[in-house]
Amino acid sequence: MALAAPENARSRVAELEAQLGALVAWNVELKAELGTRGVLIRALAAQVIALQERVDELEAKLRQDSTNSSKPPSSDLPGVARTSKPPTGRKPGGQPGHTMSKRELMPIEQVDHIVELIPERCEGCQAPLSGKDPTPERHQVTEVPPIQPIVTEYQRHSLQCDRCGAKTRAALPPGVPEGDFGERLCALVCLLAGRYRLSKRLVQDLLLSVTGVDISLGAISNLEQEMSEGLAAPVTEAAAYVQQQDIAHLDETGWSEGRANGRAKRAWLWVAATTLVSVFIVSTSRGSEVAKRLLGEDFTGILCTDRWSAYNWYDVVLRQLCWSHLTRDFQGFIDRGGEGGRIGQALMAQRNRMFKWWHRVRDGTLSREAFARRMRKVERAVGSLLREAVLRAEKKTAGMTEEILKLENAMWTFVGVPGVEPTNNFGERTIRNAVMWRKTSFGTQCPAGSRFVERILTSVTTLRQQKRNVLEYLTAIIRAYRCGGVAPSLLPS
């Protein structure tokens, strides 16, 4: 019995050692599992953060509209509140003392028909009346006569020579096209497309309904290409003119040219707008090389643009940033809230002060010298607020502010340079007709179609800027092209 105790002790020790080994193994396994779970938790936490950032980004996009981003007003959902002028309390329409607008009478020598209406009896007693009123009341009615196309048939005789037997067919007179349609009809087709944004089918329908001319879609395309070739030289001359101007407004909008894999290929329509001449270009690039092509490498004028990076190659001291776009940026600060929202409110207050004074400069009630003096304080305040936003605002607002500060000098060019506006509204108005055309035409099918768009938009826009008759000019272009003459210029006389 005395020998059994040590044996039991050894057995117990072995058992405890086994249990301890199991505990150590379990501990190692537990630590490994905890490590795996820690990695998984960190991965899930990172994923949650990424998803939250994505949700914030998508919610921010949902809140974007034309008041706080570069989105056009046409993309706004119903109910978007836009900044409006404060109510004046006046009723709509002409106010008391307002001079009534009335259609001017045409000079008597330009009137086609005159109908004299002479009363025969007195309204009061029915006695006969005689004589004429030396100053009768004039009432004119303007009417459009029924439009009938003028069809001229050229019968080209072929005669055989009695001497050699050769046959000779009479040639068409100079200026008569080999095709079926005259120069004015060609000009009208291109005017309806380039100015009034009608599709080829609508042009076809309008001509048949209004003029009685039946024309195929293919013939319309052919006439457009003929006009495009005739406009090539005047448009090239207009592009060179734009590059010599002191101030130019550049803008670009989405376009499409052709299709690839069943989808429209992305392109962009650019404009360089000056006071009297504007030039359009369709390009598959939205990069700086297109802006350089429009302006030329030697351009030294003031360039008015938004903050798109394609313009950053140009000297910042010769640029003017669009304050309409800056206003939307500041509104975006406000809508995102936080410290950036507070700074955005302060920036918007300075913006409102600036525009209040600028409108007085335009109205002639504040001199440019006084305006420049007042603006020094505004410039300092805006610069200080932007730098504060970089340090204190939320990530997206701070990042956008850093980009604005890179172009800070371009915010204030209009203060010291007469003729420069604080916005690029002129450029945006110039391209708006093309934007509406794109929405109905969905772009062009090939490079040749894009050249027509460039040239017809350049022509009709420039002619309207100069208050010249567009139809007469396009008619003269086709006449010169068909006769081999010199095309009329688009430059101001």
Short mmCIF file of C-alpha atoms in Angstrom, two decimals:
data_model
loop_
_atom_site.label_atom_id
_atom_site.label_comp_id
_atom_site.label_asym_id
_atom_site.label_seq_id
_atom_site.Cartn_x
_atom_site.Cartn_y
_atom_site.Cartn_z
CA MET A 1 0.00 0.00 0.00
CA ALA A 2 2.88 2.40 0.62
CA LEU A 3 4.13 1.97 -2.94
CA ALA A 4 0.77 2.89 -4.54
CA ALA A 5 0.81 6.55 -3.53
CA PRO A 6 3.75 7.63 -5.71
CA GLU A 7 2.29 5.77 -8.66
CA ASN A 8 -1.01 7.60 -8.22
CA ALA A 9 0.80 10.91 -7.93
CA ARG A 10 2.68 10.30 -11.18
CA SER A 11 -0.54 9.41 -12.91
CA ARG A 12 -2.17 12.51 -11.59
CA VAL A 13 0.75 14.66 -12.72
CA ALA A 14 0.60 13.14 -16.20
CA GLU A 15 -3.10 13.81 -16.35
CA LEU A 16 -2.59 17.42 -15.29
CA GLU A 17 0.21 17.84 -17.84
CA ALA A 18 -2.09 16.50 -20.54
CA GLN A 19 -4.80 18.93 -19.51
CA LEU A 20 -2.28 21.76 -19.46
CA GLY A 21 -1.10 20.83 -22.94
CA ALA A 22 -4.67 20.83 -24.14
CA LEU A 23 -5.20 24.23 -22.56
CA VAL A 24 -2.07 25.60 -24.22
CA ALA A 25 -3.17 24.24 -27.60
CA TRP A 26 -6.66 25.65 -27.10
CA ASN A 27 -5.12 29.00 -26.12
CA VAL A 28 -2.99 29.03 -29.28
CA GLU A 29 -6.02 28.10 -31.36
CA LEU A 30 -8.07 30.78 -29.62
CA LYS A 31 -5.42 33.41 -30.24
CA ALA A 32 -5.25 32.40 -33.89
CA GLU A 33 -9.01 32.60 -34.17
CA LEU A 34 -9.07 35.96 -32.40
CA GLY A 35 -6.37 37.18 -34.79
CA THR A 36 -8.40 36.03 -37.77
CA ARG A 37 -11.49 37.66 -36.36
CA GLY A 38 -9.52 40.87 -35.72
CA VAL A 39 -8.40 40.93 -39.35
CA LEU A 40 -11.97 40.29 -40.45
CA ILE A 41 -13.33 43.02 -38.16
CA ARG A 42 -10.79 45.53 -39.47
CA ALA A 43 -11.63 44.56 -43.05
CA LEU A 44 -15.35 44.91 -42.35
CA ALA A 45 -14.79 48.23 -40.59
CA ALA A 46 -12.83 49.50 -43.61
CA GLN A 47 -15.60 48.27 -45.89
CA VAL A 48 -18.23 50.05 -43.76
CA ILE A 49 -16.21 53.27 -43.94
CA ALA A 50 -15.86 52.90 -47.72
CA LEU A 51 -19.57 52.21 -48.11
CA GLN A 52 -20.45 55.16 -45.90
CA GLU A 53 -18.24 57.39 -48.02
CA ARG A 54 -19.95 56.02 -51.14
CA VAL A 55 -23.39 56.66 -49.63
CA ASP A 56 -22.35 60.21 -48.72
CA GLU A 57 -21.05 60.70 -52.26
CA LEU A 58 -24.26 59.41 -53.85
CA GLU A 59 -26.43 61.47 -51.51
CA ALA A 60 -24.35 64.53 -52.39
CA LYS A 61 -24.95 63.79 -56.09
CA LEU A 62 -28.67 63.46 -55.45
CA ARG A 63 -28.62 66.90 -53.83
CA GLN A 64 -26.82 68.41 -56.81
CA ASP A 65 -28.79 70.62 -59.17
CA SER A 66 -28.15 73.69 -61.28
CA THR A 67 -27.86 75.92 -58.19
CA ASN A 68 -24.91 74.13 -56.57
CA SER A 69 -23.10 72.34 -59.41
CA SER A 70 -22.35 72.59 -63.10
CA LYS A 71 -25.49 70.62 -64.02
CA PRO A 72 -27.75 72.48 -66.50
CA PRO A 73 -31.18 73.73 -65.36
CA SER A 74 -32.83 71.31 -67.80
CA SER A 75 -31.62 68.41 -65.62
CA ASP A 76 -33.31 69.72 -62.46
CA LEU A 77 -36.15 67.72 -60.95
CA PRO A 78 -39.49 69.46 -60.43
CA GLY A 79 -39.58 71.57 -57.30
CA VAL A 80 -35.96 72.72 -57.29
CA ALA A 81 -35.88 76.12 -55.61
CA ARG A 82 -33.88 78.64 -57.60
CA THR A 83 -32.71 82.00 -56.41
CA SER A 84 -35.19 84.64 -57.58
CA LYS A 85 -35.34 88.37 -57.38
CA PRO A 86 -37.16 89.77 -54.36
CA PRO A 87 -40.82 90.63 -55.09
CA THR A 88 -41.45 94.24 -56.08
CA GLY A 89 -45.15 94.27 -55.22
CA ARG A 90 -46.04 95.35 -58.76
CA LYS A 91 -48.47 93.53 -61.02
CA PRO A 92 -47.15 91.73 -64.10
CA GLY A 93 -47.07 93.63 -67.39
CA GLY A 94 -46.66 97.29 -68.25
CA GLN A 95 -46.56 99.67 -65.32
CA PRO A 96 -48.36 103.04 -65.07
CA GLY A 97 -46.54 105.58 -67.23
CA HIS A 98 -44.92 102.87 -69.34
CA THR A 99 -44.73 103.75 -73.05
CA MET A 100 -46.94 101.32 -74.94
CA SER A 101 -45.12 99.15 -77.45
CA LYS A 102 -46.84 99.19 -80.84
CA ARG A 103 -45.89 97.77 -84.20
CA GLU A 104 -44.45 100.46 -86.45
CA LEU A 105 -46.27 101.14 -89.72
CA MET A 106 -44.34 100.45 -92.92
CA PRO A 107 -43.55 103.50 -95.08
CA ILE A 108 -46.31 104.18 -97.57
CA GLU A 109 -43.95 103.58 -100.52
CA GLN A 110 -43.33 100.01 -99.31
CA VAL A 111 -47.03 99.13 -99.09
CA ASP A 112 -48.22 96.77 -101.84
CA HIS A 113 -51.91 97.63 -101.82
CA ILE A 114 -53.83 100.65 -100.53
CA VAL A 115 -57.57 100.40 -99.92
CA GLU A 116 -59.30 103.73 -99.24
CA LEU A 117 -62.32 103.46 -96.97
CA ILE A 118 -64.50 106.57 -97.26
CA PRO A 119 -67.76 106.84 -95.32
CA GLU A 120 -70.80 107.66 -97.45
CA ARG A 121 -73.25 108.85 -94.77
CA CYS A 122 -73.11 110.57 -91.39
CA GLU A 123 -73.35 108.25 -88.40
CA GLY A 124 -75.54 110.79 -86.60
CA CYS A 125 -78.17 111.96 -89.10
CA GLN A 126 -77.43 109.75 -92.14
CA ALA A 127 -76.81 112.82 -94.35
CA PRO A 128 -74.58 112.20 -97.43
CA LEU A 129 -70.87 112.93 -96.96
CA SER A 130 -68.36 114.16 -99.54
CA GLY A 131 -64.65 114.90 -99.80
CA LYS A 132 -61.54 113.13 -98.42
CA ASP A 133 -59.72 113.11 -95.09
CA PRO A 134 -56.23 114.63 -95.66
CA THR A 135 -54.81 112.54 -92.75
CA PRO A 136 -56.76 109.26 -92.65
CA GLU A 137 -56.09 106.74 -89.89
CA ARG A 138 -53.69 104.11 -91.23
CA HIS A 139 -54.29 100.44 -90.48
CA GLN A 140 -51.99 97.82 -92.00
CA VAL A 141 -52.46 94.07 -92.28
CA THR A 142 -49.41 91.97 -93.17
CA GLU A 143 -50.01 88.67 -94.92
CA VAL A 144 -47.86 85.98 -96.49
CA PRO A 145 -48.91 84.97 -100.01
CA PRO A 146 -49.27 81.30 -100.93
CA ILE A 147 -45.78 79.96 -101.54
CA GLN A 148 -45.33 78.28 -104.89
CA PRO A 149 -41.95 76.84 -105.91
CA ILE A 150 -40.51 78.17 -109.16
CA VAL A 151 -39.44 75.26 -111.36
CA THR A 152 -37.18 76.06 -114.32
CA GLU A 153 -36.58 73.35 -116.88
CA TYR A 154 -33.40 73.44 -118.95
CA GLN A 155 -33.79 71.47 -122.19
CA ARG A 156 -30.30 70.57 -123.31
CA HIS A 157 -30.38 69.83 -127.02
CA SER A 158 -27.87 67.46 -128.60
CA LEU A 159 -26.98 68.12 -132.26
CA GLN A 160 -24.87 66.03 -134.63
CA CYS A 161 -22.17 67.63 -136.72
CA ASP A 162 -22.70 67.22 -140.48
CA ARG A 163 -18.94 67.38 -140.99
CA CYS A 164 -17.49 64.86 -138.47
CA GLY A 165 -20.60 63.20 -137.14
CA ALA A 166 -19.85 64.06 -133.47
CA LYS A 167 -22.77 64.90 -131.18
CA THR A 168 -22.64 68.04 -129.03
CA ARG A 169 -24.98 68.67 -126.07
CA ALA A 170 -25.58 72.22 -124.88
CA ALA A 171 -23.95 73.06 -121.51
CA LEU A 172 -25.87 74.37 -118.53
CA PRO A 173 -25.54 78.12 -117.95
CA PRO A 174 -23.03 79.24 -115.26
CA GLY A 175 -24.45 78.85 -111.76
CA VAL A 176 -27.06 76.25 -112.70
CA PRO A 177 -26.41 73.18 -110.52
CA GLU A 178 -26.13 69.64 -111.80
CA GLY A 179 -28.55 68.73 -109.03
CA ASP A 180 -32.24 69.44 -108.69
CA PHE A 181 -32.36 72.34 -106.23
CA GLY A 182 -31.52 76.03 -106.49
CA GLU A 183 -29.27 78.13 -104.30
CA ARG A 184 -31.99 79.76 -102.18
CA LEU A 185 -33.66 76.43 -101.47
CA CYS A 186 -30.29 75.01 -100.44
CA ALA A 187 -29.74 78.01 -98.14
CA LEU A 188 -33.22 77.56 -96.62
CA VAL A 189 -32.58 73.87 -95.91
CA CYS A 190 -29.34 74.67 -94.07
CA LEU A 191 -30.90 77.59 -92.22
CA LEU A 192 -33.73 75.39 -90.92
CA ALA A 193 -31.17 72.89 -89.63
CA GLY A 194 -28.42 75.16 -88.35
CA ARG A 195 -30.45 77.98 -86.85
CA TYR A 196 -33.86 76.48 -86.10
CA ARG A 197 -32.53 73.02 -85.09
CA LEU A 198 -34.89 71.00 -87.27
CA SER A 199 -34.08 67.38 -88.00
CA LYS A 200 -33.85 66.26 -91.61
CA ARG A 201 -37.31 64.72 -91.41
CA LEU A 202 -38.79 67.93 -90.03
CA VAL A 203 -37.04 69.96 -92.75
CA GLN A 204 -38.50 67.57 -95.29
CA ASP A 205 -41.98 67.89 -93.79
CA LEU A 206 -41.86 71.69 -93.49
CA LEU A 207 -40.75 72.19 -97.08
CA LEU A 208 -43.53 69.97 -98.39
CA SER A 209 -46.18 71.57 -96.17
CA VAL A 210 -45.20 75.21 -96.62
CA THR A 211 -43.58 75.42 -100.06
CA GLY A 212 -44.84 72.31 -101.84
CA VAL A 213 -41.27 71.12 -102.49
CA ASP A 214 -40.89 67.35 -102.18
CA ILE A 215 -37.28 66.54 -101.23
CA SER A 216 -35.67 63.33 -100.05
CA LEU A 217 -33.62 62.91 -96.88
CA GLY A 218 -30.57 62.04 -98.98
CA ALA A 219 -30.95 65.25 -100.98
CA ILE A 220 -31.04 67.25 -97.74
CA SER A 221 -27.77 65.63 -96.66
CA ASN A 222 -26.22 66.43 -100.04
CA LEU A 223 -27.25 70.09 -99.81
CA GLU A 224 -25.80 70.31 -96.29
CA GLN A 225 -22.47 68.97 -97.51
CA GLU A 226 -22.47 71.40 -100.43
CA MET A 227 -23.06 74.25 -97.98
CA SER A 228 -20.32 72.91 -95.72
CA GLU A 229 -17.79 72.99 -98.55
CA GLY A 230 -18.86 76.49 -99.53
CA LEU A 231 -18.44 77.74 -95.94
CA ALA A 232 -14.97 76.23 -95.42
CA ALA A 233 -12.97 79.31 -96.43
CA PRO A 234 -15.10 81.94 -94.59
CA VAL A 235 -15.05 79.84 -91.40
CA THR A 236 -11.26 79.46 -91.58
CA GLU A 237 -11.01 83.25 -91.91
CA ALA A 238 -13.35 83.70 -88.95
CA ALA A 239 -11.21 81.36 -86.80
CA ALA A 240 -8.12 83.45 -87.53
CA TYR A 241 -10.05 86.61 -86.61
CA VAL A 242 -11.06 85.19 -83.20
CA GLN A 243 -7.42 84.44 -82.39
CA GLN A 244 -6.57 88.16 -82.76
CA GLN A 245 -9.21 89.49 -80.35
CA ASP A 246 -8.56 91.04 -76.94
CA ILE A 247 -11.22 89.00 -75.10
CA ALA A 248 -12.52 85.50 -75.86
CA HIS A 249 -15.05 83.28 -74.08
CA LEU A 250 -14.54 79.50 -74.31
CA ASP A 251 -17.00 76.78 -73.41
CA GLU A 252 -17.68 73.17 -74.36
CA THR A 253 -20.61 70.77 -74.20
CA GLY A 254 -21.15 67.08 -74.79
CA TRP A 255 -21.69 65.78 -78.33
CA SER A 256 -21.55 62.44 -80.14
CA GLU A 257 -20.01 61.48 -83.46
CA GLY A 258 -20.76 58.10 -85.02
CA ARG A 259 -21.29 54.82 -83.18
CA ALA A 260 -19.09 52.04 -81.83
CA ASN A 261 -20.34 48.68 -80.52
CA GLY A 262 -23.89 49.89 -80.86
CA ARG A 263 -23.33 52.99 -78.72
CA ALA A 264 -22.80 56.64 -79.66
CA LYS A 265 -19.13 57.69 -79.53
CA ARG A 266 -18.38 60.48 -77.08
CA ALA A 267 -17.36 63.87 -78.51
CA TRP A 268 -17.50 67.53 -77.51
CA LEU A 269 -18.68 70.70 -79.18
CA TRP A 270 -16.47 73.72 -78.39
CA VAL A 271 -17.05 77.43 -78.96
CA ALA A 272 -14.75 80.44 -78.92
CA ALA A 273 -17.02 83.48 -78.70
CA THR A 274 -16.04 87.11 -79.23
CA THR A 275 -18.20 90.19 -79.59
CA LEU A 276 -18.80 89.92 -83.34
CA VAL A 277 -17.48 86.49 -84.40
CA SER A 278 -17.92 83.04 -82.80
CA VAL A 279 -16.31 79.81 -83.96
CA PHE A 280 -17.40 76.23 -83.20
CA ILE A 281 -15.41 72.97 -83.31
CA VAL A 282 -16.54 69.36 -82.85
CA SER A 283 -13.79 67.16 -81.40
CA THR A 284 -13.48 63.72 -79.88
CA SER A 285 -11.23 65.29 -77.21
CA ARG A 286 -12.03 67.55 -74.29
CA GLY A 287 -8.36 68.29 -73.68
CA SER A 288 -6.25 71.43 -73.83
CA GLU A 289 -5.13 70.77 -77.42
CA VAL A 290 -8.62 71.74 -78.64
CA ALA A 291 -8.57 75.00 -76.69
CA LYS A 292 -5.13 75.76 -78.15
CA ARG A 293 -6.44 75.00 -81.63
CA LEU A 294 -9.33 77.44 -81.15
CA LEU A 295 -7.21 80.25 -79.68
CA GLY A 296 -3.92 79.66 -81.47
CA GLU A 297 -0.53 79.36 -79.79
CA ASP A 298 0.01 83.14 -79.95
CA PHE A 299 -3.22 84.26 -78.28
CA THR A 300 -2.51 87.03 -75.75
CA GLY A 301 -6.03 88.25 -74.91
CA ILE A 302 -8.16 87.72 -71.82
CA LEU A 303 -9.69 84.23 -71.67
CA CYS A 304 -13.05 83.85 -69.87
CA THR A 305 -13.83 80.25 -68.83
CA ASP A 306 -15.00 77.98 -66.06
CA ARG A 307 -12.54 75.91 -63.99
CA TRP A 308 -12.23 73.00 -66.46
CA SER A 309 -8.62 71.77 -66.46
CA ALA A 310 -8.26 72.04 -70.26
CA TYR A 311 -7.79 75.81 -69.82
CA ASN A 312 -5.08 75.59 -67.16
CA TRP A 313 -2.28 75.82 -69.73
CA TYR A 314 -3.15 79.48 -70.22
CA ASP A 315 -1.53 82.17 -68.05
CA VAL A 316 -3.69 82.63 -64.96
CA VAL A 317 -3.19 86.42 -64.94
CA LEU A 318 -4.85 86.55 -68.40
CA ARG A 319 -7.88 84.48 -67.37
CA GLN A 320 -11.23 85.35 -65.85
CA LEU A 321 -13.04 82.60 -63.96
CA CYS A 322 -16.80 82.47 -64.28
CA TRP A 323 -18.44 83.68 -61.07
CA SER A 324 -21.65 81.87 -61.97
CA HIS A 325 -19.73 78.61 -61.56
CA LEU A 326 -18.04 79.88 -58.39
CA THR A 327 -21.49 80.73 -57.02
CA ARG A 328 -22.57 77.12 -57.54
CA ASP A 329 -19.38 75.92 -55.83
CA PHE A 330 -20.09 78.11 -52.80
CA GLN A 331 -23.68 76.87 -52.72
CA GLY A 332 -22.29 73.34 -52.75
CA PHE A 333 -20.22 74.22 -49.66
CA ILE A 334 -23.39 75.40 -47.94
CA ASP A 335 -25.42 72.33 -48.91
CA ARG A 336 -22.75 69.94 -47.60
CA GLY A 337 -22.91 71.69 -44.22
CA GLY A 338 -20.39 71.61 -41.39
CA GLU A 339 -17.51 74.06 -41.21
CA GLY A 340 -17.50 74.23 -44.99
CA GLY A 341 -21.15 75.28 -44.94
CA ARG A 342 -20.42 78.13 -42.55
CA ILE A 343 -17.53 79.33 -44.73
CA GLY A 344 -19.73 78.95 -47.82
CA GLN A 345 -22.30 81.29 -46.28
CA ALA A 346 -19.58 83.91 -45.70
CA LEU A 347 -18.25 83.47 -49.25
CA MET A 348 -21.77 83.88 -50.66
CA ALA A 349 -22.20 87.12 -48.70
CA GLN A 350 -19.03 88.52 -50.30
CA ARG A 351 -20.21 87.31 -53.70
CA ASN A 352 -23.54 89.14 -53.28
CA ARG A 353 -21.74 92.33 -52.30
CA MET A 354 -19.52 92.12 -55.37
CA PHE A 355 -22.42 91.60 -57.80
CA LYS A 356 -24.41 94.43 -56.23
CA TRP A 357 -21.58 96.84 -56.95
CA TRP A 358 -20.88 95.32 -60.38
CA HIS A 359 -24.47 95.88 -61.50
CA ARG A 360 -24.10 99.52 -60.51
CA VAL A 361 -20.95 99.75 -62.66
CA ARG A 362 -22.92 98.37 -65.63
CA ASP A 363 -25.77 100.80 -64.95
CA GLY A 364 -23.36 103.73 -64.79
CA THR A 365 -24.21 104.64 -61.19
CA LEU A 366 -20.76 103.61 -59.84
CA SER A 367 -17.43 104.47 -61.42
CA ARG A 368 -14.89 101.76 -62.16
CA GLU A 369 -12.37 103.53 -59.94
CA ALA A 370 -14.74 103.47 -56.94
CA PHE A 371 -15.63 99.86 -57.72
CA ALA A 372 -11.95 98.84 -57.75
CA ARG A 373 -11.36 100.52 -54.39
CA ARG A 374 -14.34 98.76 -52.80
CA MET A 375 -13.33 95.41 -54.23
CA ARG A 376 -9.96 95.34 -52.42
CA LYS A 377 -11.69 94.46 -49.18
CA VAL A 378 -13.82 91.81 -50.89
CA GLU A 379 -10.77 90.21 -52.50
CA ARG A 380 -8.95 90.00 -49.16
CA ALA A 381 -12.03 88.55 -47.42
CA VAL A 382 -12.61 85.89 -50.10
CA GLY A 383 -8.94 84.89 -50.09
CA SER A 384 -8.93 84.55 -46.30
CA LEU A 385 -12.14 82.47 -46.31
CA LEU A 386 -10.84 80.12 -49.00
CA ARG A 387 -7.65 79.49 -47.04
CA GLU A 388 -9.67 78.86 -43.91
CA ALA A 389 -11.74 76.30 -45.81
CA VAL A 390 -8.61 74.39 -46.82
CA LEU A 391 -7.68 74.03 -43.13
CA ARG A 392 -11.06 73.54 -41.46
CA ALA A 393 -13.67 72.39 -43.99
CA GLU A 394 -14.63 68.81 -44.70
CA LYS A 395 -12.60 66.73 -47.16
CA LYS A 396 -14.54 67.40 -50.37
CA THR A 397 -15.03 71.10 -49.68
CA ALA A 398 -11.37 71.51 -48.71
CA GLY A 399 -10.25 69.75 -51.90
CA MET A 400 -12.42 71.91 -54.12
CA THR A 401 -11.15 75.03 -52.33
CA GLU A 402 -7.55 74.04 -53.03
CA GLU A 403 -8.39 73.82 -56.74
CA ILE A 404 -10.01 77.27 -56.67
CA LEU A 405 -7.00 78.80 -54.91
CA LYS A 406 -4.71 77.60 -57.71
CA LEU A 407 -6.62 80.04 -59.96
CA GLU A 408 -7.19 82.76 -57.37
CA ASN A 409 -5.72 85.55 -59.53
CA ALA A 410 -8.16 84.67 -62.31
CA MET A 411 -11.11 85.47 -60.05
CA TRP A 412 -10.48 89.22 -60.15
CA THR A 413 -9.33 90.09 -63.69
CA PHE A 414 -12.62 91.86 -64.44
CA VAL A 415 -12.01 94.37 -61.65
CA GLY A 416 -9.08 96.00 -63.40
CA VAL A 417 -9.66 95.27 -67.10
CA PRO A 418 -12.50 97.17 -68.84
CA GLY A 419 -14.67 95.04 -71.11
CA VAL A 420 -14.19 91.83 -69.09
CA GLU A 421 -17.30 90.39 -67.44
CA PRO A 422 -17.18 88.47 -64.13
CA THR A 423 -19.07 85.55 -65.70
CA ASN A 424 -18.81 83.40 -68.80
CA ASN A 425 -22.52 83.85 -69.49
CA PHE A 426 -21.77 85.23 -72.96
CA GLY A 427 -20.00 82.02 -73.93
CA GLU A 428 -22.75 79.87 -72.44
CA ARG A 429 -25.47 81.84 -74.24
CA THR A 430 -23.57 81.45 -77.49
CA ILE A 431 -23.39 77.66 -77.19
CA ARG A 432 -26.97 77.23 -75.93
CA ASN A 433 -28.50 76.94 -79.42
CA ALA A 434 -26.07 74.10 -80.16
CA VAL A 435 -27.00 72.37 -76.89
CA MET A 436 -30.68 72.43 -77.86
CA TRP A 437 -29.79 71.07 -81.31
CA ARG A 438 -27.85 68.21 -79.72
CA LYS A 439 -30.84 67.24 -77.57
CA THR A 440 -32.96 66.65 -80.68
CA SER A 441 -30.35 65.44 -83.18
CA PHE A 442 -28.25 63.27 -80.82
CA GLY A 443 -25.07 64.44 -82.51
CA THR A 444 -23.64 63.57 -85.92
CA GLN A 445 -23.06 60.30 -87.74
CA CYS A 446 -19.64 61.00 -89.25
CA PRO A 447 -16.82 63.60 -89.40
CA ALA A 448 -18.37 65.18 -92.51
CA GLY A 449 -21.56 65.81 -90.56
CA SER A 450 -19.53 67.36 -87.74
CA ARG A 451 -17.85 69.74 -90.21
CA PHE A 452 -21.29 70.90 -91.36
CA VAL A 453 -22.34 71.48 -87.75
CA GLU A 454 -19.17 73.48 -87.03
CA ARG A 455 -19.48 75.65 -90.10
CA ILE A 456 -23.22 76.30 -90.09
CA LEU A 457 -23.19 77.14 -86.35
CA THR A 458 -20.21 79.44 -86.84
CA SER A 459 -22.00 81.18 -89.71
CA VAL A 460 -25.51 81.62 -88.29
CA THR A 461 -24.20 82.66 -84.85
CA THR A 462 -21.72 85.16 -86.25
CA LEU A 463 -24.25 86.64 -88.68
CA ARG A 464 -26.79 87.14 -85.91
CA GLN A 465 -24.14 88.81 -83.75
CA GLN A 466 -23.55 91.26 -86.60
CA LYS A 467 -27.30 91.61 -87.36
CA ARG A 468 -26.84 90.38 -90.93
CA ASN A 469 -29.43 88.47 -92.97
CA VAL A 470 -28.59 84.79 -92.61
CA LEU A 471 -30.65 83.48 -95.54
CA GLU A 472 -29.19 86.01 -97.96
CA TYR A 473 -25.66 85.20 -96.84
CA LEU A 474 -26.10 81.44 -97.21
CA THR A 475 -27.66 81.98 -100.64
CA ALA A 476 -24.62 84.02 -101.66
CA ILE A 477 -22.31 81.26 -100.37
CA ILE A 478 -23.93 78.62 -102.60
CA ARG A 479 -23.97 80.97 -105.57
CA ALA A 480 -20.25 81.63 -105.19
CA TYR A 481 -19.47 77.95 -104.65
CA ARG A 482 -21.36 76.80 -107.73
CA CYS A 483 -19.93 79.53 -109.94
CA GLY A 484 -16.37 79.23 -108.62
CA GLY A 485 -16.46 82.77 -107.21
CA VAL A 486 -15.12 84.24 -103.99
CA ALA A 487 -17.23 83.40 -100.94
CA PRO A 488 -18.54 86.38 -98.96
CA SER A 489 -16.72 87.01 -95.68
CA LEU A 490 -18.06 86.40 -92.19
CA LEU A 491 -15.89 89.17 -90.74
CA PRO A 492 -17.55 92.42 -89.68
CA SER A 493 -17.30 95.11 -92.32
#
